[in-house]
Amino acid sequence: MTNTEVNQYLKYGTLALVTFQTTFNVLLLRYSRLEKSSGEGKKYFGSTLVLMVEIVKFIVCFSLLVFQNGWVLSKSVKIFYKEIISNIHETRKLSLPSALYTLQNTLLIVAISNLDVATFQLTYQLKILTTAFFSVLLLGKHLSGRQWVALFILMTGVICVQLPTGASKIPDATSIQSHQKIIGLVAVLISCLSSGFAGVFYEKLLKHGNQKSIIIRSLQLGLFSLISGSVAVMLSLQNIREFGFFFGYTPVIWTIVCVQAFGGLVIAATMKYADNILKGFATSISIILSSICSYLILNDFKFNVMFIIGALMVICATYFYGISSKQDSIRSPDMEELIEVEKEVTDV
């Protein structure tokens, strides 16, 4: 088998993997928040899930550091202490994005608790818009005309998705669902703002900061994420004391922890072996699969004409924005430098 054939297999393999990971994660999250997922209708605490994900992520990142250093634990601990604990001035730069990521992950659980999977997936694509906005504002990036058009189509599509969808499949729940939808939409919008700013801020640190290693940066980020997650847990400490930290945890919840914790490695592999066009294609497939599963399996969603039109607009906007981003990255040395930095996590 030639190198070209191997690269093709890796490219489409990672495409399938990221599609599966994205779809599976959001479906599991939605299922875990439905009452029928637990016999008594009681649910786990979202703050404990966020903290558990961060703990597993941190363990995974530290394991990568040990692997990078030939499985020599003492050497890895010295590097960890030197680059993260002793270099606190550089480490504390990650405090803001880590807090925003914790906020984002907490709000996403609130959002998925109040929105069906299809609406959540499509609305959450607004993070493309917020990321583009903060990229222009903080990094001085230039967006092409096609990218601006794609962002306009994206925003229009999301608006179409939010238009009334007619009768609910769940009887006598119209007013309750309307209230839940507002809560879910507000949570998604704040998450998109948080995700956009944190992502661009993190990119700025990678490109212009003193520390270029993805693994070290991830550990710095993870350290403050553990602190932020612990603070979030403390806010609901009274309920946790009453019911227990792992209250409501089932095999589904532990699966979510693993899927989210290893999701970063999946994205890193996609960045190495695929490109923005294929990532946009994966996102589109994930949206379609999630919508179908939401309708057929979770039974909490009903298609209508405006939703289909809006969904098609969001999918097309995501895809064409990816094409424009790919063309811009070819012309931009800074972006090529960032991509090379991001590849480090899979080159260790």
CSV table of C-alpha atoms in Angstrom, one decimal:
chain,number,residue,atom,x,y,z
A,1,MET,CA,0.0,0.0,0.0
A,2,THR,CA,1.4,3.4,-1.0
A,3,ASN,CA,1.7,6.4,1.2
A,4,THR,CA,-1.0,8.2,-0.8
A,5,GLU,CA,-3.4,5.3,-0.2
A,6,VAL,CA,-2.6,5.3,3.5
A,7,ASN,CA,-3.2,9.1,3.7
A,8,GLN,CA,-6.5,8.7,1.9
A,9,TYR,CA,-7.6,6.0,4.4
A,10,LEU,CA,-6.5,8.2,7.3
A,11,LYS,CA,-8.2,11.2,5.9
A,12,TYR,CA,-11.6,9.6,5.4
A,13,GLY,CA,-11.1,7.5,8.6
A,14,THR,CA,-10.7,10.6,10.7
A,15,LEU,CA,-13.6,12.2,8.8
A,16,ALA,CA,-15.9,9.3,9.8
A,17,LEU,CA,-14.5,9.4,13.4
A,18,VAL,CA,-15.2,13.0,13.9
A,19,THR,CA,-18.7,12.7,12.4
A,20,PHE,CA,-19.4,9.8,14.7
A,21,GLN,CA,-17.9,11.5,17.8
A,22,THR,CA,-19.9,14.8,17.2
A,23,THR,CA,-23.2,13.0,16.5
A,24,PHE,CA,-22.8,10.4,19.3
A,25,ASN,CA,-21.9,13.0,21.9
A,26,VAL,CA,-24.8,15.3,21.3
A,27,LEU,CA,-27.3,12.4,21.1
A,28,LEU,CA,-26.0,10.9,24.3
A,29,LEU,CA,-26.1,14.3,26.1
A,30,ARG,CA,-29.7,14.8,25.0
A,31,TYR,CA,-30.7,11.3,26.0
A,32,SER,CA,-29.1,11.7,29.4
A,33,ARG,CA,-31.2,14.8,30.0
A,34,LEU,CA,-34.5,13.3,29.1
A,35,GLU,CA,-36.6,12.0,32.0
A,36,LYS,CA,-36.9,8.6,30.4
A,37,SER,CA,-33.2,8.1,30.7
A,38,SER,CA,-33.6,7.5,34.5
A,39,GLY,CA,-36.4,5.6,36.2
A,40,GLU,CA,-37.4,8.3,38.6
A,41,GLY,CA,-36.9,11.3,36.3
A,42,LYS,CA,-33.9,12.5,38.4
A,43,LYS,CA,-30.8,13.7,36.5
A,44,TYR,CA,-27.1,14.0,37.3
A,45,PHE,CA,-25.6,17.3,38.2
A,46,GLY,CA,-24.1,19.0,35.1
A,47,SER,CA,-21.3,20.6,37.1
A,48,THR,CA,-20.0,17.2,38.2
A,49,LEU,CA,-20.0,16.0,34.6
A,50,VAL,CA,-18.0,19.0,33.4
A,51,LEU,CA,-15.5,18.5,36.2
A,52,MET,CA,-15.2,14.7,35.4
A,53,VAL,CA,-14.5,15.5,31.8
A,54,GLU,CA,-11.8,17.9,32.7
A,55,ILE,CA,-10.2,15.4,35.1
A,56,VAL,CA,-10.1,12.7,32.4
A,57,LYS,CA,-8.8,15.2,29.8
A,58,PHE,CA,-6.0,16.3,32.2
A,59,ILE,CA,-5.0,12.6,32.7
A,60,VAL,CA,-5.0,12.0,29.0
A,61,CYS,CA,-2.9,15.1,28.3
A,62,PHE,CA,-0.4,14.2,31.1
A,63,SER,CA,-0.2,10.7,29.6
A,64,LEU,CA,0.7,12.2,26.3
A,65,LEU,CA,3.4,14.2,27.9
A,66,VAL,CA,4.8,11.0,29.5
A,67,PHE,CA,4.6,9.2,26.2
A,68,GLN,CA,6.4,12.1,24.5
A,69,ASN,CA,9.2,11.6,27.0
A,70,GLY,CA,9.7,7.9,26.4
A,71,TRP,CA,7.4,6.9,29.3
A,72,VAL,CA,9.9,8.3,31.8
A,73,LEU,CA,7.6,9.6,34.6
A,74,SER,CA,10.3,11.5,36.5
A,75,LYS,CA,11.3,13.5,33.4
A,76,SER,CA,7.7,14.3,32.6
A,77,VAL,CA,7.0,15.5,36.2
A,78,LYS,CA,10.1,17.8,36.0
A,79,ILE,CA,8.9,19.2,32.7
A,80,PHE,CA,5.4,19.7,34.1
A,81,TYR,CA,6.8,21.5,37.2
A,82,LYS,CA,9.1,23.7,35.1
A,83,GLU,CA,6.7,24.6,32.3
A,84,ILE,CA,3.5,24.9,34.3
A,85,ILE,CA,4.0,25.3,38.0
A,86,SER,CA,7.2,27.3,38.0
A,87,ASN,CA,6.3,29.3,34.9
A,88,ILE,CA,3.1,30.6,36.6
A,89,HIS,CA,3.2,33.9,34.7
A,90,GLU,CA,2.8,32.0,31.4
A,91,THR,CA,0.3,29.5,32.8
A,92,ARG,CA,-2.0,32.0,34.3
A,93,LYS,CA,-2.7,33.4,30.8
A,94,LEU,CA,-4.9,30.4,30.3
A,95,SER,CA,-7.1,31.2,33.3
A,96,LEU,CA,-9.5,33.3,31.2
A,97,PRO,CA,-10.1,30.8,28.3
A,98,SER,CA,-10.3,27.9,30.8
A,99,ALA,CA,-13.1,29.7,32.8
A,100,LEU,CA,-14.9,30.5,29.5
A,101,TYR,CA,-14.6,26.9,28.3
A,102,THR,CA,-16.0,25.7,31.7
A,103,LEU,CA,-18.9,28.2,31.3
A,104,GLN,CA,-19.4,27.0,27.7
A,105,ASN,CA,-19.6,23.3,28.6
A,106,THR,CA,-21.9,24.0,31.5
A,107,LEU,CA,-24.3,26.0,29.4
A,108,LEU,CA,-24.2,23.4,26.6
A,109,ILE,CA,-25.7,20.9,29.1
A,110,VAL,CA,-28.4,23.5,29.9
A,111,ALA,CA,-29.0,24.0,26.2
A,112,ILE,CA,-29.3,20.4,25.3
A,113,SER,CA,-31.6,19.9,28.3
A,114,ASN,CA,-34.1,22.4,26.8
A,115,LEU,CA,-33.6,22.0,23.0
A,116,ASP,CA,-34.0,19.0,20.7
A,117,VAL,CA,-30.8,17.7,19.1
A,118,ALA,CA,-31.5,19.1,15.6
A,119,THR,CA,-32.2,22.7,16.8
A,120,PHE,CA,-29.2,22.6,19.2
A,121,GLN,CA,-26.8,21.3,16.5
A,122,LEU,CA,-27.9,24.0,14.0
A,123,THR,CA,-28.0,26.9,16.4
A,124,TYR,CA,-24.6,26.0,17.8
A,125,GLN,CA,-23.1,26.5,14.4
A,126,LEU,CA,-23.3,30.2,15.3
A,127,LYS,CA,-19.9,29.6,17.0
A,128,ILE,CA,-18.5,30.0,13.4
A,129,LEU,CA,-19.9,33.5,13.3
A,130,THR,CA,-18.6,34.5,16.8
A,131,THR,CA,-15.2,32.9,16.1
A,132,ALA,CA,-14.9,34.9,12.9
A,133,PHE,CA,-15.9,38.1,14.7
A,134,PHE,CA,-13.3,37.7,17.4
A,135,SER,CA,-10.7,36.6,14.9
A,136,VAL,CA,-11.1,39.9,13.1
A,137,LEU,CA,-11.2,41.8,16.4
A,138,LEU,CA,-8.3,40.2,18.2
A,139,LEU,CA,-6.1,38.8,15.5
A,140,GLY,CA,-6.8,41.3,12.8
A,141,LYS,CA,-7.8,38.6,10.3
A,142,HIS,CA,-9.3,39.5,7.0
A,143,LEU,CA,-12.4,37.6,5.8
A,144,SER,CA,-13.0,37.2,2.2
A,145,GLY,CA,-16.3,38.3,0.5
A,146,ARG,CA,-17.4,34.6,0.2
A,147,GLN,CA,-16.8,34.1,3.9
A,148,TRP,CA,-19.0,37.1,4.8
A,149,VAL,CA,-21.7,35.8,2.5
A,150,ALA,CA,-21.4,32.4,4.1
A,151,LEU,CA,-21.8,34.0,7.6
A,152,PHE,CA,-24.9,35.9,6.5
A,153,ILE,CA,-26.4,32.7,5.1
A,154,LEU,CA,-25.5,30.9,8.3
A,155,MET,CA,-27.2,33.6,10.5
A,156,THR,CA,-30.3,33.6,8.2
A,157,GLY,CA,-30.5,29.8,8.3
A,158,VAL,CA,-30.4,29.8,12.1
A,159,ILE,CA,-33.2,32.4,12.3
A,160,CYS,CA,-35.3,30.1,10.0
A,161,VAL,CA,-34.7,27.2,12.3
A,162,GLN,CA,-36.0,29.2,15.3
A,163,LEU,CA,-39.4,30.0,13.6
A,164,PRO,CA,-42.4,28.2,15.1
A,165,THR,CA,-42.4,24.5,14.2
A,166,GLY,CA,-46.1,23.8,14.7
A,167,ALA,CA,-47.6,21.2,17.1
A,168,SER,CA,-45.3,19.3,19.4
A,169,LYS,CA,-45.2,15.6,19.5
A,170,ILE,CA,-45.6,15.8,23.3
A,171,PRO,CA,-49.2,16.7,24.1
A,172,ASP,CA,-50.2,19.6,26.4
A,173,ALA,CA,-46.6,20.9,26.5
A,174,THR,CA,-46.6,23.9,24.2
A,175,SER,CA,-46.2,26.6,26.8
A,176,ILE,CA,-43.6,24.6,28.8
A,177,GLN,CA,-41.6,23.9,25.6
A,178,SER,CA,-41.7,27.5,24.6
A,179,HIS,CA,-40.2,28.5,27.9
A,180,GLN,CA,-37.6,25.7,27.7
A,181,LYS,CA,-36.7,26.8,24.1
A,182,ILE,CA,-36.0,30.3,25.2
A,183,ILE,CA,-33.7,29.1,28.0
A,184,GLY,CA,-32.0,26.7,25.6
A,185,LEU,CA,-31.4,29.4,22.9
A,186,VAL,CA,-30.0,31.9,25.5
A,187,ALA,CA,-27.6,29.2,26.7
A,188,VAL,CA,-26.5,28.3,23.2
A,189,LEU,CA,-25.9,32.0,22.3
A,190,ILE,CA,-23.8,32.6,25.4
A,191,SER,CA,-21.9,29.4,24.7
A,192,CYS,CA,-21.2,30.5,21.1
A,193,LEU,CA,-19.8,33.8,22.4
A,194,SER,CA,-17.8,32.1,25.0
A,195,SER,CA,-16.5,29.5,22.6
A,196,GLY,CA,-15.6,32.1,19.9
A,197,PHE,CA,-13.7,34.4,22.3
A,198,ALA,CA,-11.9,31.5,24.2
A,199,GLY,CA,-10.9,29.8,20.9
A,200,VAL,CA,-9.5,32.9,19.3
A,201,PHE,CA,-7.7,33.9,22.6
A,202,TYR,CA,-6.2,30.4,22.8
A,203,GLU,CA,-5.1,30.6,19.1
A,204,LYS,CA,-3.5,34.0,19.8
A,205,LEU,CA,-1.5,32.4,22.7
A,206,LEU,CA,-0.4,29.5,20.5
A,207,LYS,CA,0.7,31.8,17.7
A,208,HIS,CA,2.3,34.7,19.6
A,209,GLY,CA,3.0,33.3,23.1
A,210,ASN,CA,6.3,31.9,24.3
A,211,GLN,CA,5.0,28.3,24.7
A,212,LYS,CA,4.3,26.5,21.4
A,213,SER,CA,3.7,23.0,22.6
A,214,ILE,CA,0.0,21.9,22.3
A,215,ILE,CA,0.5,19.4,25.1
A,216,ILE,CA,2.0,22.0,27.6
A,217,ARG,CA,-0.7,24.5,26.6
A,218,SER,CA,-3.4,21.8,27.1
A,219,LEU,CA,-2.0,21.0,30.5
A,220,GLN,CA,-1.9,24.7,31.4
A,221,LEU,CA,-5.5,25.1,30.2
A,222,GLY,CA,-6.5,21.9,32.0
A,223,LEU,CA,-5.1,23.0,35.3
A,224,PHE,CA,-7.3,26.1,35.4
A,225,SER,CA,-10.2,24.1,33.9
A,226,LEU,CA,-10.0,21.8,37.0
A,227,ILE,CA,-10.1,24.9,39.2
A,228,SER,CA,-13.0,26.4,37.3
A,229,GLY,CA,-14.9,23.1,37.3
A,230,SER,CA,-14.3,22.7,41.0
A,231,VAL,CA,-15.8,26.2,41.6
A,232,ALA,CA,-18.8,25.3,39.6
A,233,VAL,CA,-19.2,22.1,41.7
A,234,MET,CA,-18.9,24.2,44.9
A,235,LEU,CA,-21.9,26.4,43.8
A,236,SER,CA,-24.1,23.3,43.9
A,237,LEU,CA,-22.4,21.7,46.9
A,238,GLN,CA,-25.5,21.6,49.0
A,239,ASN,CA,-27.3,19.3,46.5
A,240,ILE,CA,-24.2,17.3,45.9
A,241,ARG,CA,-23.8,16.7,49.7
A,242,GLU,CA,-27.4,15.5,49.8
A,243,PHE,CA,-27.4,13.2,46.8
A,244,GLY,CA,-23.7,12.5,46.2
A,245,PHE,CA,-21.1,13.6,43.6
A,246,PHE,CA,-21.9,10.7,41.3
A,247,PHE,CA,-25.7,10.9,41.7
A,248,GLY,CA,-27.5,9.9,38.5
A,249,TYR,CA,-24.4,8.5,36.9
A,250,THR,CA,-25.1,5.6,34.6
A,251,PRO,CA,-23.1,3.8,31.9
A,252,VAL,CA,-24.4,6.5,29.5
A,253,ILE,CA,-22.9,9.3,31.6
A,254,TRP,CA,-19.5,7.6,31.8
A,255,THR,CA,-19.6,7.1,28.0
A,256,ILE,CA,-20.2,10.8,27.6
A,257,VAL,CA,-17.2,11.6,29.9
A,258,CYS,CA,-15.0,9.4,27.7
A,259,VAL,CA,-16.4,10.7,24.4
A,260,GLN,CA,-15.9,14.3,25.4
A,261,ALA,CA,-12.5,13.7,27.0
A,262,PHE,CA,-11.0,12.0,23.9
A,263,GLY,CA,-12.8,14.4,21.5
A,264,GLY,CA,-9.8,16.7,21.5
A,265,LEU,CA,-7.6,13.9,20.1
A,266,VAL,CA,-10.2,13.2,17.4
A,267,ILE,CA,-10.2,16.9,16.4
A,268,ALA,CA,-6.4,17.0,16.4
A,269,ALA,CA,-6.3,13.9,14.1
A,270,THR,CA,-8.8,15.6,11.8
A,271,MET,CA,-6.6,18.7,11.6
A,272,LYS,CA,-3.6,16.6,10.6
A,273,TYR,CA,-5.1,14.2,8.1
A,274,ALA,CA,-8.1,16.1,6.8
A,275,ASP,CA,-8.8,19.8,6.0
A,276,ASN,CA,-11.5,22.5,6.5
A,277,ILE,CA,-13.6,21.3,3.6
A,278,LEU,CA,-13.8,17.8,5.0
A,279,LYS,CA,-14.4,19.1,8.5
A,280,GLY,CA,-17.3,21.2,7.1
A,281,PHE,CA,-18.6,18.1,5.3
A,282,ALA,CA,-18.3,16.1,8.6
A,283,THR,CA,-20.3,18.8,10.4
A,284,SER,CA,-23.0,18.7,7.7
A,285,ILE,CA,-23.3,14.9,8.0
A,286,SER,CA,-23.5,15.1,11.7
A,287,ILE,CA,-26.3,17.7,11.6
A,288,ILE,CA,-28.3,15.5,9.2
A,289,LEU,CA,-27.7,12.3,11.3
A,290,SER,CA,-28.5,14.1,14.5
A,291,SER,CA,-31.8,15.5,13.1
A,292,ILE,CA,-32.9,12.1,11.9
A,293,CYS,CA,-32.0,10.4,15.2
A,294,SER,CA,-33.8,13.2,17.1
A,295,TYR,CA,-36.9,12.5,15.0
A,296,LEU,CA,-36.9,8.7,14.9
A,297,ILE,CA,-35.2,7.7,18.1
A,298,LEU,CA,-35.6,10.4,20.8
A,299,ASN,CA,-39.0,11.4,19.4
A,300,ASP,CA,-38.6,15.0,20.6
A,301,PHE,CA,-38.5,16.8,17.2
A,302,LYS,CA,-40.7,17.3,14.2
A,303,PHE,CA,-39.6,18.5,10.8
A,304,ASN,CA,-41.3,21.4,9.0
A,305,VAL,CA,-40.6,23.4,5.8
A,306,MET,CA,-38.9,26.3,7.5
A,307,PHE,CA,-36.7,24.1,9.5
A,308,ILE,CA,-35.6,22.1,6.4
A,309,ILE,CA,-34.9,25.4,4.6
A,310,GLY,CA,-32.9,26.8,7.5
A,311,ALA,CA,-31.0,23.5,8.0
A,312,LEU,CA,-30.0,23.5,4.3
A,313,MET,CA,-28.8,27.1,4.6
A,314,VAL,CA,-26.7,26.3,7.7
A,315,ILE,CA,-25.2,23.2,6.1
A,316,CYS,CA,-24.3,25.1,2.9
A,317,ALA,CA,-22.9,28.0,4.9
A,318,THR,CA,-20.7,25.7,7.0
A,319,TYR,CA,-19.4,24.0,3.9
A,320,PHE,CA,-18.6,27.1,1.9
A,321,TYR,CA,-17.1,28.9,4.8
A,322,GLY,CA,-14.8,25.9,5.2
A,323,ILE,CA,-13.8,26.1,1.5
A,324,SER,CA,-13.0,29.8,1.9
A,325,SER,CA,-11.0,29.1,5.1
A,326,LYS,CA,-9.0,26.4,3.3
A,327,GLN,CA,-8.1,28.8,0.5
A,328,ASP,CA,-7.2,31.6,3.0
A,329,SER,CA,-5.0,29.2,5.0
A,330,ILE,CA,-3.0,28.4,1.8
A,331,ARG,CA,-2.2,32.1,1.4
A,332,SER,CA,-1.6,32.8,5.1
A,333,PRO,CA,1.8,31.9,6.6
A,334,ASP,CA,0.5,32.5,10.1
A,335,MET,CA,-2.3,30.0,9.7
A,336,GLU,CA,0.2,27.4,8.3
A,337,GLU,CA,2.4,28.0,11.3
A,338,LEU,CA,-0.6,27.4,13.6
A,339,ILE,CA,-1.6,24.2,11.8
A,340,GLU,CA,1.9,22.9,12.2
A,341,VAL,CA,1.8,23.7,15.9
A,342,GLU,CA,-1.6,21.9,16.3
A,343,LYS,CA,-0.1,18.8,14.6
A,344,GLU,CA,2.3,18.3,17.5
A,345,VAL,CA,-0.3,16.6,19.6
A,346,THR,CA,-0.5,13.7,17.0
A,347,ASP,CA,3.2,13.7,16.2
A,348,VAL,CA,4.4,12.7,19.7
